[in-house]
Each structure stands twice: as C-alpha cells, then as structure tokens.
JSON list of C-alpha atoms and ligand atoms in Angstrom, two decimals:
[
{"chain": "Q", "resi": 1, "resn": "MET", "atom": "CA", "xyz": [2.04, 14.66, -1.11]},
{"chain": "Q", "resi": 2, "resn": "ALA", "atom": "CA", "xyz": [1.61, 17.22, -3.85]},
{"chain": "Q", "resi": 3, "resn": "SER", "atom": "CA", "xyz": [2.44, 20.87, -2.73]},
{"chain": "Q", "resi": 4, "resn": "GLN", "atom": "CA", "xyz": [3.66, 24.07, -4.34]},
{"chain": "Q", "resi": 5, "resn": "LYS", "atom": "CA", "xyz": [7.05, 23.05, -3.06]},
{"chain": "Q", "resi": 6, "resn": "ASP", "atom": "CA", "xyz": [7.38, 20.02, -5.53]},
{"chain": "Q", "resi": 7, "resn": "THR", "atom": "CA", "xyz": [10.21, 20.49, -7.79]},
{"chain": "Q", "resi": 8, "resn": "PHE", "atom": "CA", "xyz": [8.23, 18.55, -10.38]},
{"chain": "Q", "resi": 9, "resn": "GLN", "atom": "CA", "xyz": [4.95, 17.12, -10.73]},
{"chain": "Q", "resi": 10, "resn": "GLN", "atom": "CA", "xyz": [2.96, 15.37, -13.48]},
{"chain": "Q", "resi": 11, "resn": "LYS", "atom": "CA", "xyz": [-0.40, 13.49, -13.81]},
{"chain": "Q", "resi": 12, "resn": "PHE", "atom": "CA", "xyz": [-0.76, 10.51, -16.00]},
{"chain": "Q", "resi": 13, "resn": "LYS", "atom": "CA", "xyz": [-3.96, 8.83, -17.08]},
{"chain": "Q", "resi": 14, "resn": "ILE", "atom": "CA", "xyz": [-4.18, 5.07, -17.39]},
{"chain": "Q", "resi": 15, "resn": "LYS", "atom": "CA", "xyz": [-6.95, 3.11, -19.30]},
{"chain": "Q", "resi": 16, "resn": "GLY", "atom": "CA", "xyz": [-8.07, -0.16, -18.04]},
{"chain": "Q", "resi": 17, "resn": "GLY", "atom": "CA", "xyz": [-7.50, -3.05, -20.53]},
{"chain": "Q", "resi": 18, "resn": "ASP", "atom": "CA", "xyz": [-5.21, -1.08, -22.77]},
{"chain": "Q", "resi": 19, "resn": "PHE", "atom": "CA", "xyz": [-2.27, -3.49, -22.94]},
{"chain": "Q", "resi": 20, "resn": "ILE", "atom": "CA", "xyz": [-0.78, -1.61, -25.80]},
{"chain": "Q", "resi": 21, "resn": "LYS", "atom": "CA", "xyz": [-0.10, 1.59, -23.89]},
{"chain": "Q", "resi": 22, "resn": "ALA", "atom": "CA", "xyz": [0.60, -0.27, -20.65]},
{"chain": "Q", "resi": 23, "resn": "GLY", "atom": "CA", "xyz": [3.77, 0.72, -19.01]},
{"chain": "Q", "resi": 24, "resn": "GLU", "atom": "CA", "xyz": [4.25, 4.08, -21.01]},
{"chain": "Q", "resi": 25, "resn": "SER", "atom": "CA", "xyz": [3.72, 6.12, -17.90]},
{"chain": "Q", "resi": 26, "resn": "SER", "atom": "CA", "xyz": [6.16, 4.39, -15.68]},
{"chain": "Q", "resi": 27, "resn": "CYS", "atom": "CA", "xyz": [8.49, 4.49, -18.57]},
{"chain": "Q", "resi": 28, "resn": "GLU", "atom": "CA", "xyz": [7.98, 8.23, -18.74]},
{"chain": "Q", "resi": 29, "resn": "ILE", "atom": "CA", "xyz": [8.57, 8.54, -15.02]},
{"chain": "Q", "resi": 30, "resn": "ARG", "atom": "CA", "xyz": [11.86, 6.69, -15.40]},
{"chain": "Q", "resi": 31, "resn": "ASN", "atom": "CA", "xyz": [12.87, 9.10, -18.19]},
{"chain": "Q", "resi": 32, "resn": "ILE", "atom": "CA", "xyz": [12.10, 12.25, -16.15]},
{"chain": "Q", "resi": 33, "resn": "LEU", "atom": "CA", "xyz": [14.02, 10.97, -13.07]},
{"chain": "Q", "resi": 34, "resn": "LYS", "atom": "CA", "xyz": [17.00, 10.09, -15.38]},
{"chain": "Q", "resi": 35, "resn": "GLY", "atom": "CA", "xyz": [16.82, 13.70, -16.94]},
{"chain": "Q", "resi": 36, "resn": "ILE", "atom": "CA", "xyz": [17.02, 15.46, -13.57]},
{"chain": "Q", "resi": 37, "resn": "GLY", "atom": "CA", "xyz": [19.86, 13.32, -12.42]},
{"chain": "Q", "resi": 38, "resn": "ILE", "atom": "CA", "xyz": [18.41, 10.88, -9.79]},
{"chain": "Q", "resi": 39, "resn": "ASP", "atom": "CA", "xyz": [20.41, 8.19, -8.51]},
{"chain": "Q", "resi": 40, "resn": "ALA", "atom": "CA", "xyz": [20.22, 5.02, -10.60]},
{"chain": "Q", "resi": 41, "resn": "GLU", "atom": "CA", "xyz": [19.09, 2.79, -7.63]},
{"chain": "Q", "resi": 42, "resn": "ILE", "atom": "CA", "xyz": [16.29, 5.24, -6.71]},
{"chain": "Q", "resi": 43, "resn": "ILE", "atom": "CA", "xyz": [15.13, 5.22, -10.18]},
{"chain": "Q", "resi": 44, "resn": "ARG", "atom": "CA", "xyz": [15.07, 1.38, -10.32]},
{"chain": "Q", "resi": 45, "resn": "ARG", "atom": "CA", "xyz": [12.98, 1.23, -7.23]},
{"chain": "Q", "resi": 46, "resn": "VAL", "atom": "CA", "xyz": [10.56, 4.09, -8.41]},
{"chain": "Q", "resi": 47, "resn": "ALA", "atom": "CA", "xyz": [10.28, 2.34, -11.82]},
{"chain": "Q", "resi": 48, "resn": "ILE", "atom": "CA", "xyz": [9.33, -1.03, -10.47]},
{"chain": "Q", "resi": 49, "resn": "ALA", "atom": "CA", "xyz": [6.77, 0.41, -7.92]},
{"chain": "Q", "resi": 50, "resn": "ALA", "atom": "CA", "xyz": [5.31, 2.65, -10.70]},
{"chain": "Q", "resi": 51, "resn": "TYR", "atom": "CA", "xyz": [5.15, -0.11, -13.42]},
{"chain": "Q", "resi": 52, "resn": "GLU", "atom": "CA", "xyz": [3.62, -2.56, -11.01]},
{"chain": "Q", "resi": 53, "resn": "ALA", "atom": "CA", "xyz": [0.91, -0.03, -9.82]},
{"chain": "Q", "resi": 54, "resn": "GLU", "atom": "CA", "xyz": [0.23, 1.04, -13.56]},
{"chain": "Q", "resi": 55, "resn": "MET", "atom": "CA", "xyz": [-0.12, -2.66, -14.60]},
{"chain": "Q", "resi": 56, "resn": "ASN", "atom": "CA", "xyz": [-2.53, -3.32, -11.88]},
{"chain": "Q", "resi": 57, "resn": "VAL", "atom": "CA", "xyz": [-4.87, -0.52, -12.98]},
{"chain": "Q", "resi": 58, "resn": "VAL", "atom": "CA", "xyz": [-4.69, -1.77, -16.60]},
{"chain": "Q", "resi": 59, "resn": "MET", "atom": "CA", "xyz": [-5.33, -5.40, -15.43]},
{"chain": "Q", "resi": 60, "resn": "TYR", "atom": "CA", "xyz": [-7.98, -4.84, -12.74]},
{"chain": "Q", "resi": 61, "resn": "ALA", "atom": "CA", "xyz": [-9.47, -1.33, -13.06]},
{"chain": "Q", "resi": 62, "resn": "GLN", "atom": "CA", "xyz": [-11.56, 0.72, -15.52]},
{"chain": "Q", "resi": 63, "resn": "HIS", "atom": "CA", "xyz": [-9.30, 3.79, -15.45]},
{"chain": "Q", "resi": 64, "resn": "GLY", "atom": "CA", "xyz": [-6.92, 5.53, -13.09]},
{"chain": "Q", "resi": 65, "resn": "THR", "atom": "CA", "xyz": [-4.34, 8.26, -12.59]},
{"chain": "Q", "resi": 66, "resn": "ILE", "atom": "CA", "xyz": [-0.90, 8.42, -11.57]},
{"chain": "Q", "resi": 67, "resn": "HIS", "atom": "CA", "xyz": [0.10, 11.59, -9.69]},
{"chain": "Q", "resi": 68, "resn": "PHE", "atom": "CA", "xyz": [4.09, 11.75, -9.71]},
{"chain": "Q", "resi": 69, "resn": "THR", "atom": "CA", "xyz": [5.76, 14.29, -7.59]},
{"chain": "Q", "resi": 70, "resn": "VAL", "atom": "CA", "xyz": [9.37, 15.09, -6.96]},
{"chain": "Q", "resi": 71, "resn": "ASN", "atom": "CA", "xyz": [10.68, 17.42, -4.20]},
{"chain": "Q", "resi": 72, "resn": "PRO", "atom": "CA", "xyz": [14.19, 17.60, -2.81]},
{"chain": "Q", "resi": 73, "resn": "GLN", "atom": "CA", "xyz": [13.35, 15.12, -0.02]},
{"chain": "Q", "resi": 74, "resn": "GLU", "atom": "CA", "xyz": [11.30, 12.41, -1.74]},
{"chain": "Q", "resi": 75, "resn": "ILE", "atom": "CA", "xyz": [9.49, 11.02, -4.79]},
{"chain": "Q", "resi": 76, "resn": "GLY", "atom": "CA", "xyz": [5.73, 10.50, -4.49]},
{"chain": "Q", "resi": 77, "resn": "ILE", "atom": "CA", "xyz": [3.48, 8.15, -6.58]},
{"chain": "Q", "resi": 78, "resn": "ILE", "atom": "CA", "xyz": [-0.20, 8.21, -5.85]},
{"chain": "Q", "resi": 79, "resn": "VAL", "atom": "CA", "xyz": [-2.16, 5.80, -8.12]},
{"chain": "Q", "resi": 80, "resn": "GLU", "atom": "CA", "xyz": [-5.87, 6.14, -7.86]},
{"chain": "Q", "resi": 81, "resn": "ASP", "atom": "CA", "xyz": [-8.32, 4.05, -9.79]},
{"chain": "Q", "resi": 82, "resn": "ARG", "atom": "CA", "xyz": [-12.04, 3.36, -10.29]},
{"chain": "Q", "resi": 83, "resn": "GLY", "atom": "CA", "xyz": [-12.73, -0.08, -10.55]},
{"chain": "Q", "resi": 84, "resn": "GLN", "atom": "CA", "xyz": [-13.65, -3.33, -8.84]},
{"chain": "Q", "resi": 85, "resn": "GLY", "atom": "CA", "xyz": [-11.64, -2.58, -5.68]},
{"chain": "Q", "resi": 86, "resn": "ILE", "atom": "CA", "xyz": [-9.88, -5.21, -3.47]},
{"chain": "Q", "resi": 87, "resn": "VAL", "atom": "CA", "xyz": [-11.86, -7.26, -1.13]},
{"chain": "Q", "resi": 88, "resn": "ASP", "atom": "CA", "xyz": [-9.22, -8.69, 1.09]},
{"chain": "Q", "resi": 89, "resn": "ILE", "atom": "CA", "xyz": [-6.12, -6.43, 0.99]},
{"chain": "Q", "resi": 90, "resn": "GLU", "atom": "CA", "xyz": [-4.06, -8.72, 3.28]},
{"chain": "Q", "resi": 91, "resn": "ARG", "atom": "CA", "xyz": [-4.60, -11.44, 0.95]},
{"chain": "Q", "resi": 92, "resn": "ALA", "atom": "CA", "xyz": [-3.79, -9.40, -2.26]},
{"chain": "Q", "resi": 93, "resn": "MET", "atom": "CA", "xyz": [-0.48, -8.41, -0.58]},
{"chain": "Q", "resi": 94, "resn": "GLN", "atom": "CA", "xyz": [0.64, -12.03, -0.20]},
{"chain": "Q", "resi": 95, "resn": "PRO", "atom": "CA", "xyz": [3.40, -13.03, -2.70]},
{"chain": "Q", "resi": 96, "resn": "GLY", "atom": "CA", "xyz": [1.97, -15.27, -5.30]},
{"chain": "Q", "resi": 97, "resn": "TYR", "atom": "CA", "xyz": [-1.62, -14.35, -4.81]},
{"chain": "Q", "resi": 98, "resn": "SER", "atom": "CA", "xyz": [-3.27, -13.29, -8.17]},
{"chain": "Q", "resi": 99, "resn": "THR", "atom": "CA", "xyz": [-6.71, -13.14, -9.78]},
{"chain": "Q", "resi": 100, "resn": "ALA", "atom": "CA", "xyz": [-5.18, -12.77, -13.26]},
{"chain": "Q", "resi": 101, "resn": "THR", "atom": "CA", "xyz": [-7.15, -14.33, -16.01]},
{"chain": "Q", "resi": 102, "resn": "GLU", "atom": "CA", "xyz": [-5.84, -17.01, -18.28]},
{"chain": "Q", "resi": 103, "resn": "GLU", "atom": "CA", "xyz": [-5.40, -14.40, -21.03]},
{"chain": "Q", "resi": 104, "resn": "MET", "atom": "CA", "xyz": [-3.38, -12.22, -18.76]},
{"chain": "Q", "resi": 105, "resn": "ARG", "atom": "CA", "xyz": [-1.11, -15.03, -17.67]},
{"chain": "Q", "resi": 106, "resn": "GLU", "atom": "CA", "xyz": [-0.51, -15.99, -21.27]},
{"chain": "Q", "resi": 107, "resn": "MET", "atom": "CA", "xyz": [0.84, -12.34, -21.68]},
{"chain": "Q", "resi": 108, "resn": "GLY", "atom": "CA", "xyz": [3.14, -13.07, -18.85]},
{"chain": "Q", "resi": 109, "resn": "PHE", "atom": "CA", "xyz": [1.41, -11.44, -16.11]},
{"chain": "Q", "resi": 110, "resn": "GLY", "atom": "CA", "xyz": [-0.14, -12.71, -12.84]},
{"chain": "Q", "resi": 111, "resn": "ALA", "atom": "CA", "xyz": [2.89, -13.74, -10.78]},
{"chain": "Q", "resi": 112, "resn": "GLY", "atom": "CA", "xyz": [1.18, -12.12, -7.91]},
{"chain": "Q", "resi": 113, "resn": "MET", "atom": "CA", "xyz": [4.36, -10.19, -7.02]},
{"chain": "Q", "resi": 114, "resn": "GLY", "atom": "CA", "xyz": [3.28, -6.71, -7.87]},
{"chain": "Q", "resi": 115, "resn": "LEU", "atom": "CA", "xyz": [1.89, -5.38, -4.69]},
{"chain": "Q", "resi": 116, "resn": "PRO", "atom": "CA", "xyz": [4.76, -7.29, -2.52]},
{"chain": "Q", "resi": 117, "resn": "ASN", "atom": "CA", "xyz": [7.34, -5.65, -4.90]},
{"chain": "Q", "resi": 118, "resn": "ILE", "atom": "CA", "xyz": [5.77, -2.08, -4.71]},
{"chain": "Q", "resi": 119, "resn": "LYS", "atom": "CA", "xyz": [6.05, -2.50, -0.84]},
{"chain": "Q", "resi": 120, "resn": "LYS", "atom": "CA", "xyz": [9.43, -3.75, -0.90]},
{"chain": "Q", "resi": 121, "resn": "ASN", "atom": "CA", "xyz": [10.71, -0.82, -3.06]},
{"chain": "Q", "resi": 122, "resn": "SER", "atom": "CA", "xyz": [8.92, 1.90, -1.12]},
{"chain": "Q", "resi": 123, "resn": "ASP", "atom": "CA", "xyz": [9.92, 3.73, 1.91]},
{"chain": "Q", "resi": 124, "resn": "THR", "atom": "CA", "xyz": [6.34, 4.46, 2.75]},
{"chain": "Q", "resi": 125, "resn": "PHE", "atom": "CA", "xyz": [3.40, 2.35, 1.19]},
{"chain": "Q", "resi": 126, "resn": "THR", "atom": "CA", "xyz": [-0.21, 2.60, 1.87]},
{"chain": "Q", "resi": 127, "resn": "ILE", "atom": "CA", "xyz": [-3.08, 1.05, 0.05]},
{"chain": "Q", "resi": 128, "resn": "THR", "atom": "CA", "xyz": [-6.72, 1.62, 0.60]},
{"chain": "Q", "resi": 129, "resn": "SER", "atom": "CA", "xyz": [-9.55, 0.17, -1.41]},
{"chain": "Q", "resi": 130, "resn": "LYS", "atom": "CA", "xyz": [-13.44, 0.19, -1.61]},
{"chain": "Q", "resi": 131, "resn": "VAL", "atom": "CA", "xyz": [-15.10, -2.67, -3.27]},
{"chain": "Q", "resi": 132, "resn": "GLY", "atom": "CA", "xyz": [-17.08, -1.72, -6.36]},
{"chain": "Q", "resi": 133, "resn": "LYS", "atom": "CA", "xyz": [-15.36, 1.85, -6.20]},
{"chain": "Q", "resi": 134, "resn": "GLY", "atom": "CA", "xyz": [-11.58, 1.60, -6.48]},
{"chain": "Q", "resi": 135, "resn": "THR", "atom": "CA", "xyz": [-8.17, 1.44, -5.04]},
{"chain": "Q", "resi": 136, "resn": "LYS", "atom": "CA", "xyz": [-5.59, 3.98, -4.00]},
{"chain": "Q", "resi": 137, "resn": "LEU", "atom": "CA", "xyz": [-1.88, 3.48, -3.54]},
{"chain": "Q", "resi": 138, "resn": "GLU", "atom": "CA", "xyz": [0.35, 6.00, -1.84]},
{"chain": "Q", "resi": 139, "resn": "ILE", "atom": "CA", "xyz": [4.10, 5.34, -2.56]},
{"chain": "Q", "resi": 140, "resn": "VAL", "atom": "CA", "xyz": [7.04, 7.39, -1.16]},
{"chain": "Q", "resi": 141, "resn": "ILE", "atom": "CA", "xyz": [10.64, 6.81, -2.00]},
{"chain": "Q", "resi": 142, "resn": "LYS", "atom": "CA", "xyz": [13.01, 9.01, -0.16]},
{"chain": "Q", "resi": 143, "resn": "LEU", "atom": "CA", "xyz": [15.89, 10.57, -1.82]},
{"chain": "Q", "resi": 144, "resn": "ASN", "atom": "CA", "xyz": [18.35, 11.35, 0.98]},
{"chain": "Q", "resi": 145, "resn": "ASN", "atom": "CA", "xyz": [18.78, 7.80, 2.47]},
{"chain": "Q", "resi": 146, "resn": "THR", "atom": "CA", "xyz": [19.85, 4.34, 1.20]},
{"chain": "Q", "resi": 147, "resn": "LYS", "atom": "CA", "xyz": [17.37, 1.47, 1.68]},
{"chain": "M", "resi": 1, "resn": "ADP", "atom": "N1", "xyz": [-5.88, -1.63, -8.61]},
{"chain": "M", "resi": 1, "resn": "ADP", "atom": "C1", "xyz": [-6.41, -2.84, -8.31]},
{"chain": "M", "resi": 1, "resn": "ADP", "atom": "N2", "xyz": [-7.74, -2.94, -8.41]},
{"chain": "M", "resi": 1, "resn": "ADP", "atom": "C2", "xyz": [-8.36, -4.22, -8.07]},
{"chain": "M", "resi": 1, "resn": "ADP", "atom": "N3", "xyz": [-7.55, -5.30, -7.68]},
{"chain": "M", "resi": 1, "resn": "ADP", "atom": "C3", "xyz": [-6.31, -5.17, -7.66]},
{"chain": "M", "resi": 1, "resn": "ADP", "atom": "C4", "xyz": [-5.66, -4.04, -7.89]},
{"chain": "M", "resi": 1, "resn": "ADP", "atom": "N4", "xyz": [-4.34, -4.19, -7.75]},
{"chain": "M", "resi": 1, "resn": "ADP", "atom": "C5", "xyz": [-4.23, -5.48, -7.41]},
{"chain": "M", "resi": 1, "resn": "ADP", "atom": "N5", "xyz": [-5.37, -6.26, -7.24]},
{"chain": "M", "resi": 1, "resn": "ADP", "atom": "C6", "xyz": [-5.60, -7.45, -6.71]},
{"chain": "M", "resi": 1, "resn": "ADP", "atom": "O1", "xyz": [-4.47, -7.93, -6.01]},
{"chain": "M", "resi": 1, "resn": "ADP", "atom": "C7", "xyz": [-3.96, -9.13, -6.59]},
{"chain": "M", "resi": 1, "resn": "ADP", "atom": "C8", "xyz": [-2.50, -9.13, -6.42]},
{"chain": "M", "resi": 1, "resn": "ADP", "atom": "O2", "xyz": [-1.72, -8.04, -7.19]},
{"chain": "M", "resi": 1, "resn": "ADP", "atom": "P1", "xyz": [-0.35, -8.12, -7.71]},
{"chain": "M", "resi": 1, "resn": "ADP", "atom": "O3", "xyz": [0.54, -8.43, -6.40]},
{"chain": "M", "resi": 1, "resn": "ADP", "atom": "O4", "xyz": [-0.08, -6.87, -8.46]},
{"chain": "M", "resi": 1, "resn": "ADP", "atom": "O5", "xyz": [-0.21, -9.46, -8.56]},
{"chain": "M", "resi": 1, "resn": "ADP", "atom": "P2", "xyz": [-0.76, -9.76, -10.09]},
{"chain": "M", "resi": 1, "resn": "ADP", "atom": "O6", "xyz": [-0.96, -8.37, -10.64]},
{"chain": "M", "resi": 1, "resn": "ADP", "atom": "O7", "xyz": [0.22, -10.48, -10.75]},
{"chain": "M", "resi": 1, "resn": "ADP", "atom": "O8", "xyz": [-2.02, -10.33, -9.95]},
{"chain": "M", "resi": 1, "resn": "ADP", "atom": "C9", "xyz": [-4.36, -9.01, -8.11]},
{"chain": "M", "resi": 1, "resn": "ADP", "atom": "O9", "xyz": [-4.51, -10.28, -8.75]},
{"chain": "M", "resi": 1, "resn": "ADP", "atom": "C10", "xyz": [-5.77, -8.50, -7.91]},
{"chain": "M", "resi": 1, "resn": "ADP", "atom": "O10", "xyz": [-6.68, -9.53, -7.46]},
{"chain": "M", "resi": 2, "resn": "MG", "atom": "MG1", "xyz": [0.20, -6.86, -10.47]}
]
C-alpha cells in the first residue's frame, strides 16, 4: 500500500493494444530496483509479476496504471485497468487458460501462464474484477524473507 513511509513510489500508465511500448514499465521497475540494490532473486520475482500484469493490460484492457511502491519491508505493485474485466477469475487463474487472439499467439503470447506466475512469485496476491469495468491486481513481495 502506498503511504508516506514509502521509500520510493512511481506511477506508470499502460495503453491497451500498444505492443510497441509493452513491457517498458516493468523494465523500468526492474532498473529502479537494481539501482537501489535490491536482491537479484527478489528483482526477478517482481519483474515477472510486473511484466505479466502489464502485458495483460496491453492485451485485454483499454488502459491502466501501475502503482509501484517500495518501503523497507516490501515492494507493492498495484495494477488497475479499465476494460472488459474477467467473467470467471477462478478459470482465468488456471494454468493454460487464455483468451488470447490468433494475432497475439503469433506474437508469442497466450500461454495462459501469466496470472499463475504472478501468484507464484508474489507473497500476497489479490485480484478483483468487474465485467465491463476493469480489473485490479494487488501484488506484494516482501523484502525480508526468502520464498
Ligand atoms: N487485465 C485483464 N483484463 C481482462 N482479462 C484479463 C486480464 N488479465 C487476464 N485476463 C484474462 O485471463 C486470462 C488468463 O491470463 P494469463 O494467465 O495472463 O494468460 P494469457 O495472458 O497468456 O492469456 C486471459 O487470457 C484473459 O482472458
Ligand atoms: Mg497474460
């Protein structure tokens, strides 16, 4: 959660359908964490979670934001979008489930492993969605433990 105690925080905008800039925000997050000397294994987990969440906004929403926070205890990534939302979250969380189009699959997306991998790499993961409105992911990765 964002608070005044956050050592660092930054917001990123994501544009739906923009496959040219896709992945830039998660790349920047990775570089920021490298710059402040975060452990490589933690950075790896954050980078996977942020990238998969960012790509889902690019592929399945109109636009969204990433709110990235760092405090001495944890890294937070809140990804909120405006878009179609998810009808059945439990189903969307299943490994291999994907509604990616043929075009997206040709670009190498649509393995259906994004949401399961976000969950796997998070210490806390919550997903909420309203059909026709949008989706919100709250990801926390702790700094002072090993997972
Ligand atoms: N932000 C989102 N908005 C709408 N639908 C989403 C969003 N994120 C994921 N989904 C749905 O959940 C499915 C599974 O997502 P994911 O595990 O990342 O696999 P993939 O991206 O390869 O399809 C997607 O195919 C899509 O139907
Ligand atoms: Mg995905």
